[in-house]
Short mmCIF file of C-alpha atoms in Angstrom, two decimals:
data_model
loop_
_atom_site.label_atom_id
_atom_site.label_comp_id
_atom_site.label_asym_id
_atom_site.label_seq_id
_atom_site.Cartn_x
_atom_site.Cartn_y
_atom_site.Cartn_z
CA UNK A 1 47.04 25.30 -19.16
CA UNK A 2 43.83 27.26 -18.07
CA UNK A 3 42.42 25.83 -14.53
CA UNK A 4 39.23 26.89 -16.24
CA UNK A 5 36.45 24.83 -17.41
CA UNK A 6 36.30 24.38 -21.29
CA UNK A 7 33.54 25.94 -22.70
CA UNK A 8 31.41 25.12 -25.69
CA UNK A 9 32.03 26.72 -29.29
CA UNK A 10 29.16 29.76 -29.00
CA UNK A 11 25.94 29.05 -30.59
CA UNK A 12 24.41 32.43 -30.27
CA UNK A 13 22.93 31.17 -26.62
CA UNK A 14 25.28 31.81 -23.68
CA UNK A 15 25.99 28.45 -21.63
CA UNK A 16 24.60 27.77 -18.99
CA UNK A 17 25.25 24.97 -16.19
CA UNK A 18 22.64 22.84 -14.96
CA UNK A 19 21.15 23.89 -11.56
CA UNK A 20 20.57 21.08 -9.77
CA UNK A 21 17.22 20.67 -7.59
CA UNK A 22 17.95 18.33 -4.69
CA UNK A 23 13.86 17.70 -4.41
CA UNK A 24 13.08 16.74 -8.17
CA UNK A 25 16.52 14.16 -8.27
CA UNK A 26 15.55 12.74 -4.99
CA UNK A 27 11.91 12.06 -6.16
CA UNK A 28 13.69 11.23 -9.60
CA UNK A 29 15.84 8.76 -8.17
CA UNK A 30 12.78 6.69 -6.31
CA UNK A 31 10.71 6.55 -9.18
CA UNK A 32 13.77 5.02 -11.03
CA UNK A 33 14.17 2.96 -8.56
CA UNK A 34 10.55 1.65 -8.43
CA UNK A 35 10.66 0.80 -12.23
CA UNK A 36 14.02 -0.97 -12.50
CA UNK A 37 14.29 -2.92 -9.22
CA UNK A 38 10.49 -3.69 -8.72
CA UNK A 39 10.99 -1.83 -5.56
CA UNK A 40 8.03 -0.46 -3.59
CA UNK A 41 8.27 3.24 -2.68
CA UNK A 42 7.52 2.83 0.96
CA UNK A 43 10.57 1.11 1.40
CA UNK A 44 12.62 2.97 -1.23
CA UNK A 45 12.17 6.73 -0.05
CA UNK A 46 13.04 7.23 3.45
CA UNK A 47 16.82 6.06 3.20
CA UNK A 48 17.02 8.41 0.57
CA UNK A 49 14.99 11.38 2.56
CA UNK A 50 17.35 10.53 5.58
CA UNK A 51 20.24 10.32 3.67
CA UNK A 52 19.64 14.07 2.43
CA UNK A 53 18.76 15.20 5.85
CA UNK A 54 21.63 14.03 7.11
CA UNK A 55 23.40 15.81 4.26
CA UNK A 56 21.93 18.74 4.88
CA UNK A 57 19.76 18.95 1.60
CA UNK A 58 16.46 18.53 3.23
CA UNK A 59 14.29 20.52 5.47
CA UNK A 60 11.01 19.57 6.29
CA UNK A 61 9.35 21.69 3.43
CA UNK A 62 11.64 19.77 1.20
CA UNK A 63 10.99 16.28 2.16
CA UNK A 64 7.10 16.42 1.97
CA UNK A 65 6.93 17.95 -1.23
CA UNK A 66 9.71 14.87 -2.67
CA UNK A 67 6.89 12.65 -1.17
CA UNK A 68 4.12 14.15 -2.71
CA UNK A 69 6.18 14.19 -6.13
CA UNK A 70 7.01 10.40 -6.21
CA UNK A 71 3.29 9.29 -4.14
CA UNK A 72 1.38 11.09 -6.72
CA UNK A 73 3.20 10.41 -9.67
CA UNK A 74 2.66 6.62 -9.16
CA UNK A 75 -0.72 7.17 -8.25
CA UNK A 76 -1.63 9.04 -11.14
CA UNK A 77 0.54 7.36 -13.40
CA UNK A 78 -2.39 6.06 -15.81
CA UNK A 79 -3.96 9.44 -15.97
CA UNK A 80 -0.78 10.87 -16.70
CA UNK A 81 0.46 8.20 -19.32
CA UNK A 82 -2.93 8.79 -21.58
CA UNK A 83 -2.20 12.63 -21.08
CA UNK A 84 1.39 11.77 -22.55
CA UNK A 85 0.72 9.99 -25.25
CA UNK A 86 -1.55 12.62 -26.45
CA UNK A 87 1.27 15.27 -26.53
CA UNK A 88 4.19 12.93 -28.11
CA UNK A 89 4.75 11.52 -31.51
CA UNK A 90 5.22 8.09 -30.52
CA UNK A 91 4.17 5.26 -28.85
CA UNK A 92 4.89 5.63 -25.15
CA UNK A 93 6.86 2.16 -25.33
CA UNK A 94 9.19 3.82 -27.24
CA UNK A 95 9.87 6.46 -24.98
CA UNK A 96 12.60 5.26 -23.04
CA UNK A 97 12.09 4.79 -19.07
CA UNK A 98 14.12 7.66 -17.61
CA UNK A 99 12.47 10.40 -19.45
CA UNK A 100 8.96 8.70 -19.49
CA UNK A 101 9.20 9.60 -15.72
CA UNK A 102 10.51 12.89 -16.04
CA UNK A 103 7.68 13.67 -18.02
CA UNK A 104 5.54 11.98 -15.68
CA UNK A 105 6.98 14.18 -13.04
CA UNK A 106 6.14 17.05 -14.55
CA UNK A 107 2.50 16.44 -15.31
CA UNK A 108 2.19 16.01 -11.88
CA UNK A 109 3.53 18.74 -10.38
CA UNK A 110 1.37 20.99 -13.75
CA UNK A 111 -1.81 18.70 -13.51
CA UNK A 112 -1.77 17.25 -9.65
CA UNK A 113 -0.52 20.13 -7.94
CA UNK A 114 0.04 24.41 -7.06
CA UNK A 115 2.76 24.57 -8.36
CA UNK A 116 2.87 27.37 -11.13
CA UNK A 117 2.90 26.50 -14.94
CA UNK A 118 5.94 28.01 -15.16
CA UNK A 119 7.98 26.69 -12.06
CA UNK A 120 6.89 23.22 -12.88
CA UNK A 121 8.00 23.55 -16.57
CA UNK A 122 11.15 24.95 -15.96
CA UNK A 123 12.18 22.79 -12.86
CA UNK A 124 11.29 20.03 -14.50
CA UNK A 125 13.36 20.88 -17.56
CA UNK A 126 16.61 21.24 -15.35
CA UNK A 127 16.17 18.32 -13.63
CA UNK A 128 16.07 16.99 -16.94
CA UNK A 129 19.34 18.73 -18.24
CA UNK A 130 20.72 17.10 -15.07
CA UNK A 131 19.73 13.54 -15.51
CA UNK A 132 19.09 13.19 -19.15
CA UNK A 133 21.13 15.65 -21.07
CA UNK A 134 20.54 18.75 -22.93
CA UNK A 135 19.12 16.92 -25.94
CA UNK A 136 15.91 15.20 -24.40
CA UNK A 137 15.83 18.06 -22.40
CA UNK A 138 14.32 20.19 -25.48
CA UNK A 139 12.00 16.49 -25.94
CA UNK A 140 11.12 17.01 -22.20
CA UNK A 141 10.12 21.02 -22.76
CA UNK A 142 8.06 20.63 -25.86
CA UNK A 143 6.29 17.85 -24.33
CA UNK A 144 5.06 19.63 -21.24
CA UNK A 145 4.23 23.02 -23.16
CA UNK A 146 1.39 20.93 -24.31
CA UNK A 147 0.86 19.12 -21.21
CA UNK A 148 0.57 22.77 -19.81
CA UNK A 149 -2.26 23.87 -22.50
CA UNK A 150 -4.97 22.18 -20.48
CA UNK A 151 -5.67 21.57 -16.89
CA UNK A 152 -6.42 17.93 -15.13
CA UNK A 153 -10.42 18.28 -16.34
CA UNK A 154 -9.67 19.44 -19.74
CA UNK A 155 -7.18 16.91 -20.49
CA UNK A 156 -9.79 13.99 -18.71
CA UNK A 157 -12.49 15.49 -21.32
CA UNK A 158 -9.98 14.71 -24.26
CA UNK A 159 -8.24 11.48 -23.19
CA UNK A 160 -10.86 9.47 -21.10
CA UNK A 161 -13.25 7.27 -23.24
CA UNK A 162 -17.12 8.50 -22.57
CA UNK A 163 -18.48 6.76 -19.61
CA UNK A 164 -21.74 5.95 -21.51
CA UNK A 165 -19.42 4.06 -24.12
CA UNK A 166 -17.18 2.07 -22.08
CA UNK A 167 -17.62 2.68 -18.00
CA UNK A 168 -14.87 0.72 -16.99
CA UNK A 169 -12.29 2.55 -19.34
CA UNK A 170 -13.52 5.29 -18.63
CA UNK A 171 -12.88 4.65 -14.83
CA UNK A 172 -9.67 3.57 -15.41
CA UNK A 173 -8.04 6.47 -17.21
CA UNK A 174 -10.05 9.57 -14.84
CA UNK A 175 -9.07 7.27 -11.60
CA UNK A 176 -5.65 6.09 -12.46
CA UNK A 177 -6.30 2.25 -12.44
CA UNK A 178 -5.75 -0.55 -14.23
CA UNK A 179 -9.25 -1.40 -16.25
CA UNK A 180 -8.76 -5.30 -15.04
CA UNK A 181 -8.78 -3.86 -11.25
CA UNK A 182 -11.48 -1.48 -11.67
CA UNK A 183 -13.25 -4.61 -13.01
CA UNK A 184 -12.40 -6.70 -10.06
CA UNK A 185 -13.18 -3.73 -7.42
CA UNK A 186 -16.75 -3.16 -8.62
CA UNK A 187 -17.52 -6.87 -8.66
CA UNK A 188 -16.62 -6.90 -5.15
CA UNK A 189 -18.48 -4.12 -4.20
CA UNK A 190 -21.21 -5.72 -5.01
CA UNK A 191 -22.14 -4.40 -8.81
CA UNK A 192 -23.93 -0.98 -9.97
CA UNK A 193 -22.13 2.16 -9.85
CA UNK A 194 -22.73 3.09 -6.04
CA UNK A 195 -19.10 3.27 -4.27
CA UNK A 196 -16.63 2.17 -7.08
CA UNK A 197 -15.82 6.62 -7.84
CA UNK A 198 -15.39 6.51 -4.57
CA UNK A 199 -13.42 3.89 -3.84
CA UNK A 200 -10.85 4.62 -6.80
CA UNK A 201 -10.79 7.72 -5.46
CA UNK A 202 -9.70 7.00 -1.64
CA UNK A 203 -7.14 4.62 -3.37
CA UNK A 204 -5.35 8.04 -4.31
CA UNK A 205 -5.84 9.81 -1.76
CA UNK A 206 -3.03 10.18 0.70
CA UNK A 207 -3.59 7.67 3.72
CA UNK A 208 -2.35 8.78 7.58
CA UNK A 209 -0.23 7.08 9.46
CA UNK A 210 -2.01 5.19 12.19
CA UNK A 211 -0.03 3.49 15.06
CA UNK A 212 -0.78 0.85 17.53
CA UNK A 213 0.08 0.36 20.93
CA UNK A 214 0.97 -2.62 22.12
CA UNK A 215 -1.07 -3.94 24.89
CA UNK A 216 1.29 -3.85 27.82
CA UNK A 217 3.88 -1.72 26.90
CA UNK A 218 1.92 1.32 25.49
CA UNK A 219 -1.10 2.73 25.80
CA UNK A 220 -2.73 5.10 23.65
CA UNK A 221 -2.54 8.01 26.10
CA UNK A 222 0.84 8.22 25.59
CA UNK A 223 1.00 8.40 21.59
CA UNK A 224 -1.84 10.86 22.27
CA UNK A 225 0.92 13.55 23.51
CA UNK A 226 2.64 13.34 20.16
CA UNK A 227 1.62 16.28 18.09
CA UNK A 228 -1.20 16.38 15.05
CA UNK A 229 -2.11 12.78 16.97
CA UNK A 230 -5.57 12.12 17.06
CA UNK A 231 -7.52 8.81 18.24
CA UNK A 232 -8.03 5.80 15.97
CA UNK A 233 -11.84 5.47 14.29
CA UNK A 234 -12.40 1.92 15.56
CA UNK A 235 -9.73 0.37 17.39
CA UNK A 236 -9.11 1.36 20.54
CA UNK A 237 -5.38 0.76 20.30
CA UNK A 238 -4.63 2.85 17.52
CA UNK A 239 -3.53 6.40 17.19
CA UNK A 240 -3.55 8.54 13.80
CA UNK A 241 -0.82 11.16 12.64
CA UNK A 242 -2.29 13.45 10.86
CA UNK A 243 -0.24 16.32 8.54
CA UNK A 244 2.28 14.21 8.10
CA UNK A 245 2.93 13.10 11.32
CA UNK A 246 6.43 10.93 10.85
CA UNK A 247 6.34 7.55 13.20
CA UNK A 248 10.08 7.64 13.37
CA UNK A 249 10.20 10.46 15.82
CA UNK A 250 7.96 8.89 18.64
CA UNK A 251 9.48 7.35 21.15
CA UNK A 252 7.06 4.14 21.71
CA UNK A 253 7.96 3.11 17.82
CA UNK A 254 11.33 3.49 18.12
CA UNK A 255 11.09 1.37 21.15
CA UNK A 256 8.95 -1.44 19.56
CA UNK A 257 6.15 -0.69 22.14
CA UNK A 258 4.15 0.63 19.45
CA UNK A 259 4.18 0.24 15.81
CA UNK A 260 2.91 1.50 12.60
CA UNK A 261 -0.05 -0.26 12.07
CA UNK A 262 -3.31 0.39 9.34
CA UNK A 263 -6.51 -0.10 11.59
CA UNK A 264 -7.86 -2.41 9.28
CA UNK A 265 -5.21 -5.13 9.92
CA UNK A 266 -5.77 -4.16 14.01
CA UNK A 267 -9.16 -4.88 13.61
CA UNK A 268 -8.59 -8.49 12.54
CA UNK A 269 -6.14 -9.26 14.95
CA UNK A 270 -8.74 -7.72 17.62
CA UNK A 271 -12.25 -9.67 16.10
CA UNK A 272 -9.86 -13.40 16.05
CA UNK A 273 -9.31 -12.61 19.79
CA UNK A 274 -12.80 -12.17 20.57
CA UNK A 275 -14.09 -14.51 18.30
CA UNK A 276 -16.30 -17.04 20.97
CA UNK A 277 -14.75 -20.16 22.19
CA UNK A 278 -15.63 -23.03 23.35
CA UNK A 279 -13.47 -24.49 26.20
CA UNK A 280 -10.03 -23.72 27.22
CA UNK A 281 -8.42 -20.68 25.68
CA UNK A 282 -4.44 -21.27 26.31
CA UNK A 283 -3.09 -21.83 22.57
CA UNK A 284 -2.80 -19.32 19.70
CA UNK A 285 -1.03 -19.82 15.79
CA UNK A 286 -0.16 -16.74 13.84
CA UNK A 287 0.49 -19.13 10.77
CA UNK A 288 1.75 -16.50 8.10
CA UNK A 289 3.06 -13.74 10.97
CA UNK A 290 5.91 -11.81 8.40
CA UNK A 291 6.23 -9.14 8.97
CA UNK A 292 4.41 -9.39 12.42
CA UNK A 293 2.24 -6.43 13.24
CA UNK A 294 -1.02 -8.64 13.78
CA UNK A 295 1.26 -11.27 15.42
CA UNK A 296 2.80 -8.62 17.83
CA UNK A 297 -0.82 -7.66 18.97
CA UNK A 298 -1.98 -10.71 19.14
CA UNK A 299 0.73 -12.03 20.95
CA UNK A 300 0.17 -8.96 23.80
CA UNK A 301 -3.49 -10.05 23.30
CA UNK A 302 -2.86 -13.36 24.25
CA UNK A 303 -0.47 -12.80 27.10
CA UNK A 304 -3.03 -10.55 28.75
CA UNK A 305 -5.24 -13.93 29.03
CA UNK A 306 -2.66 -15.94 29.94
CA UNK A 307 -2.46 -17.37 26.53
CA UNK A 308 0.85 -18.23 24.42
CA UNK A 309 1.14 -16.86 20.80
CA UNK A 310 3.63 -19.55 18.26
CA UNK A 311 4.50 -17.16 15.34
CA UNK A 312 5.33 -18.74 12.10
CA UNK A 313 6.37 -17.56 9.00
CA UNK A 314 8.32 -19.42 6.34
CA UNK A 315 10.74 -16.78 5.05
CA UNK A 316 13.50 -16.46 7.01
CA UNK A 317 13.92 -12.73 6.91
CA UNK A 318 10.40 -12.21 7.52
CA UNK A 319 10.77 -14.33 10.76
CA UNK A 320 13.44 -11.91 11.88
CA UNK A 321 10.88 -8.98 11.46
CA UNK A 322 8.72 -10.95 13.07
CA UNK A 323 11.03 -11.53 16.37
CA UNK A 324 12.15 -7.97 16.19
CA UNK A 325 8.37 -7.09 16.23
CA UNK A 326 7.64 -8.98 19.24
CA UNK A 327 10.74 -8.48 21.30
CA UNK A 328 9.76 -7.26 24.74
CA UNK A 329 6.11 -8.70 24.62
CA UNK A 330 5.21 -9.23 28.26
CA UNK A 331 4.18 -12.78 28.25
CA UNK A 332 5.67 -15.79 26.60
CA UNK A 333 6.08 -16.33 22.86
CA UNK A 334 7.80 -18.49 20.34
CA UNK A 335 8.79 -17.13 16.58
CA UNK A 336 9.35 -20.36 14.11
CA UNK A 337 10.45 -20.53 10.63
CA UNK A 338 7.83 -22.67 8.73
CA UNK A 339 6.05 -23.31 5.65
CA UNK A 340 1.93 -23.22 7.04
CA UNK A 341 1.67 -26.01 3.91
CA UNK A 342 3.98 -28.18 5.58
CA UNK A 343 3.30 -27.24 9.22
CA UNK A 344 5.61 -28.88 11.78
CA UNK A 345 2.60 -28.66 14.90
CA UNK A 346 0.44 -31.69 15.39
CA UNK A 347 -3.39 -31.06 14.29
CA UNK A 348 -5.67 -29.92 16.81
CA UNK A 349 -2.98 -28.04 18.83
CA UNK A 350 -4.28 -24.67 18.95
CA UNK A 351 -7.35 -22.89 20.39
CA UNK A 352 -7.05 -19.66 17.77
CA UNK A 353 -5.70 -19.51 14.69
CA UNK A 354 -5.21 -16.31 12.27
CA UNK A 355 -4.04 -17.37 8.63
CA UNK A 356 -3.08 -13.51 6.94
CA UNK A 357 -2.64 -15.51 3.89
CA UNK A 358 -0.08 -13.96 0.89
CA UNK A 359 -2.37 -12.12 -1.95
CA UNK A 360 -2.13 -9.37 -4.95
CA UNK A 361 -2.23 -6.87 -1.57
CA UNK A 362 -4.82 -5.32 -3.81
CA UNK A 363 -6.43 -3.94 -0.69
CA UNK A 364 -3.20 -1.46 0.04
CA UNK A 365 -2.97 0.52 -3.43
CA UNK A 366 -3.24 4.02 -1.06
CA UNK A 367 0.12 2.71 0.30
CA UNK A 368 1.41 0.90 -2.04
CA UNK A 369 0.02 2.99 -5.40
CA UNK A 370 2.63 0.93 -7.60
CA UNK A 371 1.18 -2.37 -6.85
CA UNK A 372 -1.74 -1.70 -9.18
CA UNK A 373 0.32 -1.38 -12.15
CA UNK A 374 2.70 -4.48 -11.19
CA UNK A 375 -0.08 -6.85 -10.81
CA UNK A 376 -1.41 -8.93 -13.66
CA UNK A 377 -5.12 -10.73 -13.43
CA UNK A 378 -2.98 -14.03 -13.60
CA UNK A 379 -1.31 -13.45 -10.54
CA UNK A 380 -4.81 -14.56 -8.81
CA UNK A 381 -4.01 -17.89 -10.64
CA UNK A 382 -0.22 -18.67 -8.40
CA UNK A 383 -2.22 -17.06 -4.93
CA UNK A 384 -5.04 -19.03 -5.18
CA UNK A 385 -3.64 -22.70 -4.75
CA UNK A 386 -1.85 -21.33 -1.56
CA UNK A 387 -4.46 -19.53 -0.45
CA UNK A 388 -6.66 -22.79 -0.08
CA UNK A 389 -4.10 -24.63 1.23
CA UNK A 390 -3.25 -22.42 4.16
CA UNK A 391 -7.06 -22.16 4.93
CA UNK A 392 -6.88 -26.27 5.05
CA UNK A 393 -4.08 -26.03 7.60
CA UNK A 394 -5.50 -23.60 9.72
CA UNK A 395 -8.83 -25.72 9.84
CA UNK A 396 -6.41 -28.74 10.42
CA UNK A 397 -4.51 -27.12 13.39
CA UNK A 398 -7.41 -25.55 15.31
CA UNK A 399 -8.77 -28.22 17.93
CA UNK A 400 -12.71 -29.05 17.87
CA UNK A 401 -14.78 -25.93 19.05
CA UNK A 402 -12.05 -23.64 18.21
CA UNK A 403 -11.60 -20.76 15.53
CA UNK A 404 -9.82 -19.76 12.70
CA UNK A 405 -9.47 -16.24 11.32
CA UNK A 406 -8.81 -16.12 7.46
CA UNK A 407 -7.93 -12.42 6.33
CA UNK A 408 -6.15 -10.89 3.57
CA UNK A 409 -5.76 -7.66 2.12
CA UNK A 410 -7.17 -7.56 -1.16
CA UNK A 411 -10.87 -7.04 -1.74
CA UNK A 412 -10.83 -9.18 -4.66
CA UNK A 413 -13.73 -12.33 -4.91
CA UNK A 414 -11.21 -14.59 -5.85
CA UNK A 415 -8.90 -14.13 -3.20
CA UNK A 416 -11.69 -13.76 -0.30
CA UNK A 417 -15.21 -15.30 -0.41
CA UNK A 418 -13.98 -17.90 -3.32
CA UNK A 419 -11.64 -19.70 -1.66
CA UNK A 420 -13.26 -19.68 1.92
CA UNK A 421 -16.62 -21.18 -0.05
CA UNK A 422 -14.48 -23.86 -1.91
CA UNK A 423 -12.71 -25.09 1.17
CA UNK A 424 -15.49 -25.09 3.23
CA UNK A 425 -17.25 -27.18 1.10
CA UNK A 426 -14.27 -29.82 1.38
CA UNK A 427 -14.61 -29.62 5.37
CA UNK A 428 -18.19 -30.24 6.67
CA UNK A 429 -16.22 -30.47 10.48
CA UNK A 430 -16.15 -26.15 9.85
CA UNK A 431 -18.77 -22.99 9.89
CA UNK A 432 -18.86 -20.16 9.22
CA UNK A 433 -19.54 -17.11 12.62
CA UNK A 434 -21.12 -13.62 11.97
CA UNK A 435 -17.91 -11.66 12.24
CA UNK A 436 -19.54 -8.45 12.32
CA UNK A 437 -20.72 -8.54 15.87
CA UNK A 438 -16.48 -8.64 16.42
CA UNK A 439 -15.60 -5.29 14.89
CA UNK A 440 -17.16 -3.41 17.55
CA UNK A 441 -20.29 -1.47 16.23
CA UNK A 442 -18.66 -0.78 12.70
CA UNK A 443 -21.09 0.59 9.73
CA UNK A 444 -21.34 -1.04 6.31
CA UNK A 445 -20.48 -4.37 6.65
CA UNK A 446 -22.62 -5.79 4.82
CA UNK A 447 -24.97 -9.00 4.85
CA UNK A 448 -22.42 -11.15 6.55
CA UNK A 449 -21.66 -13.43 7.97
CA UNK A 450 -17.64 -12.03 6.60
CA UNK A 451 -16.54 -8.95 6.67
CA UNK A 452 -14.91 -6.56 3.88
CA UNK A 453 -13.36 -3.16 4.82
CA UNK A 454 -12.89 -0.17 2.19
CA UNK A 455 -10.80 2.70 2.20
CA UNK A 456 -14.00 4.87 1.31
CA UNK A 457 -16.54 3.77 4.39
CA UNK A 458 -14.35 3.13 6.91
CA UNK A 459 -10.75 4.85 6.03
CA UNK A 460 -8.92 1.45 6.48
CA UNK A 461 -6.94 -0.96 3.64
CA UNK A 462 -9.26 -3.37 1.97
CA UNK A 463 -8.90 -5.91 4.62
CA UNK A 464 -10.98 -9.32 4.47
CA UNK A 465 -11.81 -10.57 7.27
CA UNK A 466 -14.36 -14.77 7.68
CA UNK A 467 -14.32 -16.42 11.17
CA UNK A 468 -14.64 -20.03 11.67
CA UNK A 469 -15.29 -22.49 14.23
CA UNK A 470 -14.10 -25.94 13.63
CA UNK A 471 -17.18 -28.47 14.94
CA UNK A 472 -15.83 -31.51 14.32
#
């Protein structure tokens, strides 16, 4: 017998084998990933980038454009959908998963990218010959000839509902975001139409990498000498990577003496550690501390005063982060696994307390662009009874003339100035501090007294930020 392949009957084509493109699978692979296992892509792509490095796949060229192709497909994954169902016969629920983001790969790379018409449409059809099969391969190539017929603006002109008609529909299909979030994000910003283009916009944009060092065991000078590393806007312990500077290869992060850190979430560590006291200052609670960036600051923070830092966090993986985070801290520290609702500290113990409470981390879609499509408005409805009852603790563990930091990273009023109103009006013994004074000389802040950062005005997540002082 032949050691030769066996080869189809002829069918006036010649046959020809799939070439397989290392790049498009890769990306391929993640978005699968995202859409089957709930994962997040931040955690989901670099195994598989170092995994084909250390294949040999991958060169640097390689691995940003992957990136780019999974990023902006799930950023744009709204836009792209509307764009889709205008060029298929079906509704897109009945297009089945795997080639839904094939397609969806494709329109990026025709409609989000430089990549010629005709690379993009071939590639794309290979890597669907690969994954798919030869049959929705043809689906896959008739689908993107039409995607191909118009660029990004024409197809927005065709697919988005008139602004005039419907603005927040209209939003949501140009800007790639849910209609219930666009919603949410204007109401937060404070209603009219000043901002929310730009804020949907700087939630797809591409965010750098910004690092931290930790107080005592880094300074910024030395992350300076890393290349495309720039200082931070506003903290003065952070450090940006710009062109895709990857945090893996310095030496302070692999170290743990500096971290990957957005400045936004520095900021709040920073403005609860200057946050005016009255009386000693010795005692400080990191109540939710997973995965323990702000408790790692804070905890060099605190040390540099003297201070001890108790880090608690009640799932027990996220307390390992947590330890791992502040391993070689140069003062003392204490990691604990516990639930902040059933807090094992007597009240009054503490002179600082920072409750990063859990949330619909609405405030991270330029990091985490899947989130907006995962989220439902009813999650606000399971957050919210934890979210006040976290604030109570805090409150309840911070001694008289103490303070309490309450932050989360989601911009939405439900989630922020909503539940610090309601539980403040259940503790008469609490006020509320200007917080803005704290975030050293920042812009647009607003009226006060709390604090809400964007991605648009001050390049940071959506971090919240209200400071109180317990009086009674």
């Amino acid at each position: 017998m032949s050691d030769q392949p066996r080869r189809p009957r002829k069918t006036g084509k010649p046959y020809r084998r799939p070439q397989k493109d290392p790049v498009r699978i890769l990306a391929f692979e993640a978005l699968r990933a995202v859409d089957e296992r709930d994962a997040y892509a931040n955690l989901v792509l670099p195994p598989l980038l170092r995994k084909a490095r250390e294949k040999g796949d991958f060169d640097g060229r390689d691995a940003a454009l992957a990136t780019e192709l999974v990023y902006g497909t799930l950023r744009r994954q709204g836009t792209y959908d509307a764009v889709i169902a205008a060029c298929v016969d079906r509704p897109l629920r009945d297009v089945d998963p795997p080639v839904l983001d094939v397609l969806s790969l494709g329109a990026h790379q025709l409609l989000g990218t430089r990549i010629p018409t005709h690379a993009a449409v071939s590639a794309t059809v290979e890597l669907a010959r690969v994954v798919l099969g030869d049959g929705r391969a043809k689906f896959v190539n008739a689908v993107l000839r039409k995607v191909a017929q118009h660029d990004l603006d024409g197809w927005l002109e065709k697919v988005a509902p008139p602004y005039d008609d419907d603005p927040e529909d209209h939003l949501a299909v140009v800007h790639s975001h849910p209609r219930w979030i666009v919603s949410a994000l204007w109401d937060s910003l404070g209603g009219g139409r000043a901002g929310i283009e730009e804020l949907l916009e700087a939630d797809n944009e591409r965010p750098e990498v910004t690092l931290v060092a930790r107080p005592g065991r880094a300074t910024t000078d030395e992350l300076l000498r890393e290349d495309a590393a720039v200082p931070g806007r506003w903290s003065p312990y952070a450090v940006r990577l710009t062109e895709g500077g990857e945090p893996g290869a310095v030496e302070a992060v692999r170290d743990g003496r500096a971290g990957v850190q957005d400045e936004g979430s520095q900021l709040v560590a920073l403005a609860l550690a200057d946050a005016p006291l009255e009386g000693r200052d010795e005692r400080w609670l990191d109540g939710c501390a997973g995965p323990g960036g702000k408790a790692a600051l804070l905890a060099a923070l605190a040390a540099e005063r003297g201070a001890v830092l108790l880090a608690a966090e009640k799932q027990p993986h996220r307390a390992a982060l947590v330890a791992k985070a502040l391993d070689g801290n140069p003062g003392p520290y204490q990691v604990i696994t516990a639930d902040g609702t059933r807090p094992p500290w007597r009240a009054g113990s503490f002179d600082r307390v920072l409750m990063d409470v859990p949330c619909t981390g609405l405030g991270a879609l330029r990091r985490r662009p899947e989130a907006r499509w995962r989220r439902r408005p009813e999650d606000l409805d399971g957050f919210a009874p934890l979210q006040r009852a976290l604030l109570h603790t805090a409150l309840n563990a911070v001694r008289v003339g103490g303070v309490v930091g309450y932050a989360t990273c989601s911009p939405h009023l439900a989630e922020t100035r909503a539940v610090v109103d309601d539980v403040l009006k259940q503790r008469p013994e609490a006020e509320l501090l200007d917080a803005r004074p704290l975030l050293r000389d920042m812009p647009d802040l607003g009226d006060g007294p709390d604090v809400q950062l964007w991605p648009h005005l001050h390049g940071t997540d959506a971090m919240y930020l209200a400071v109180i002082r317990r009086t009674g």
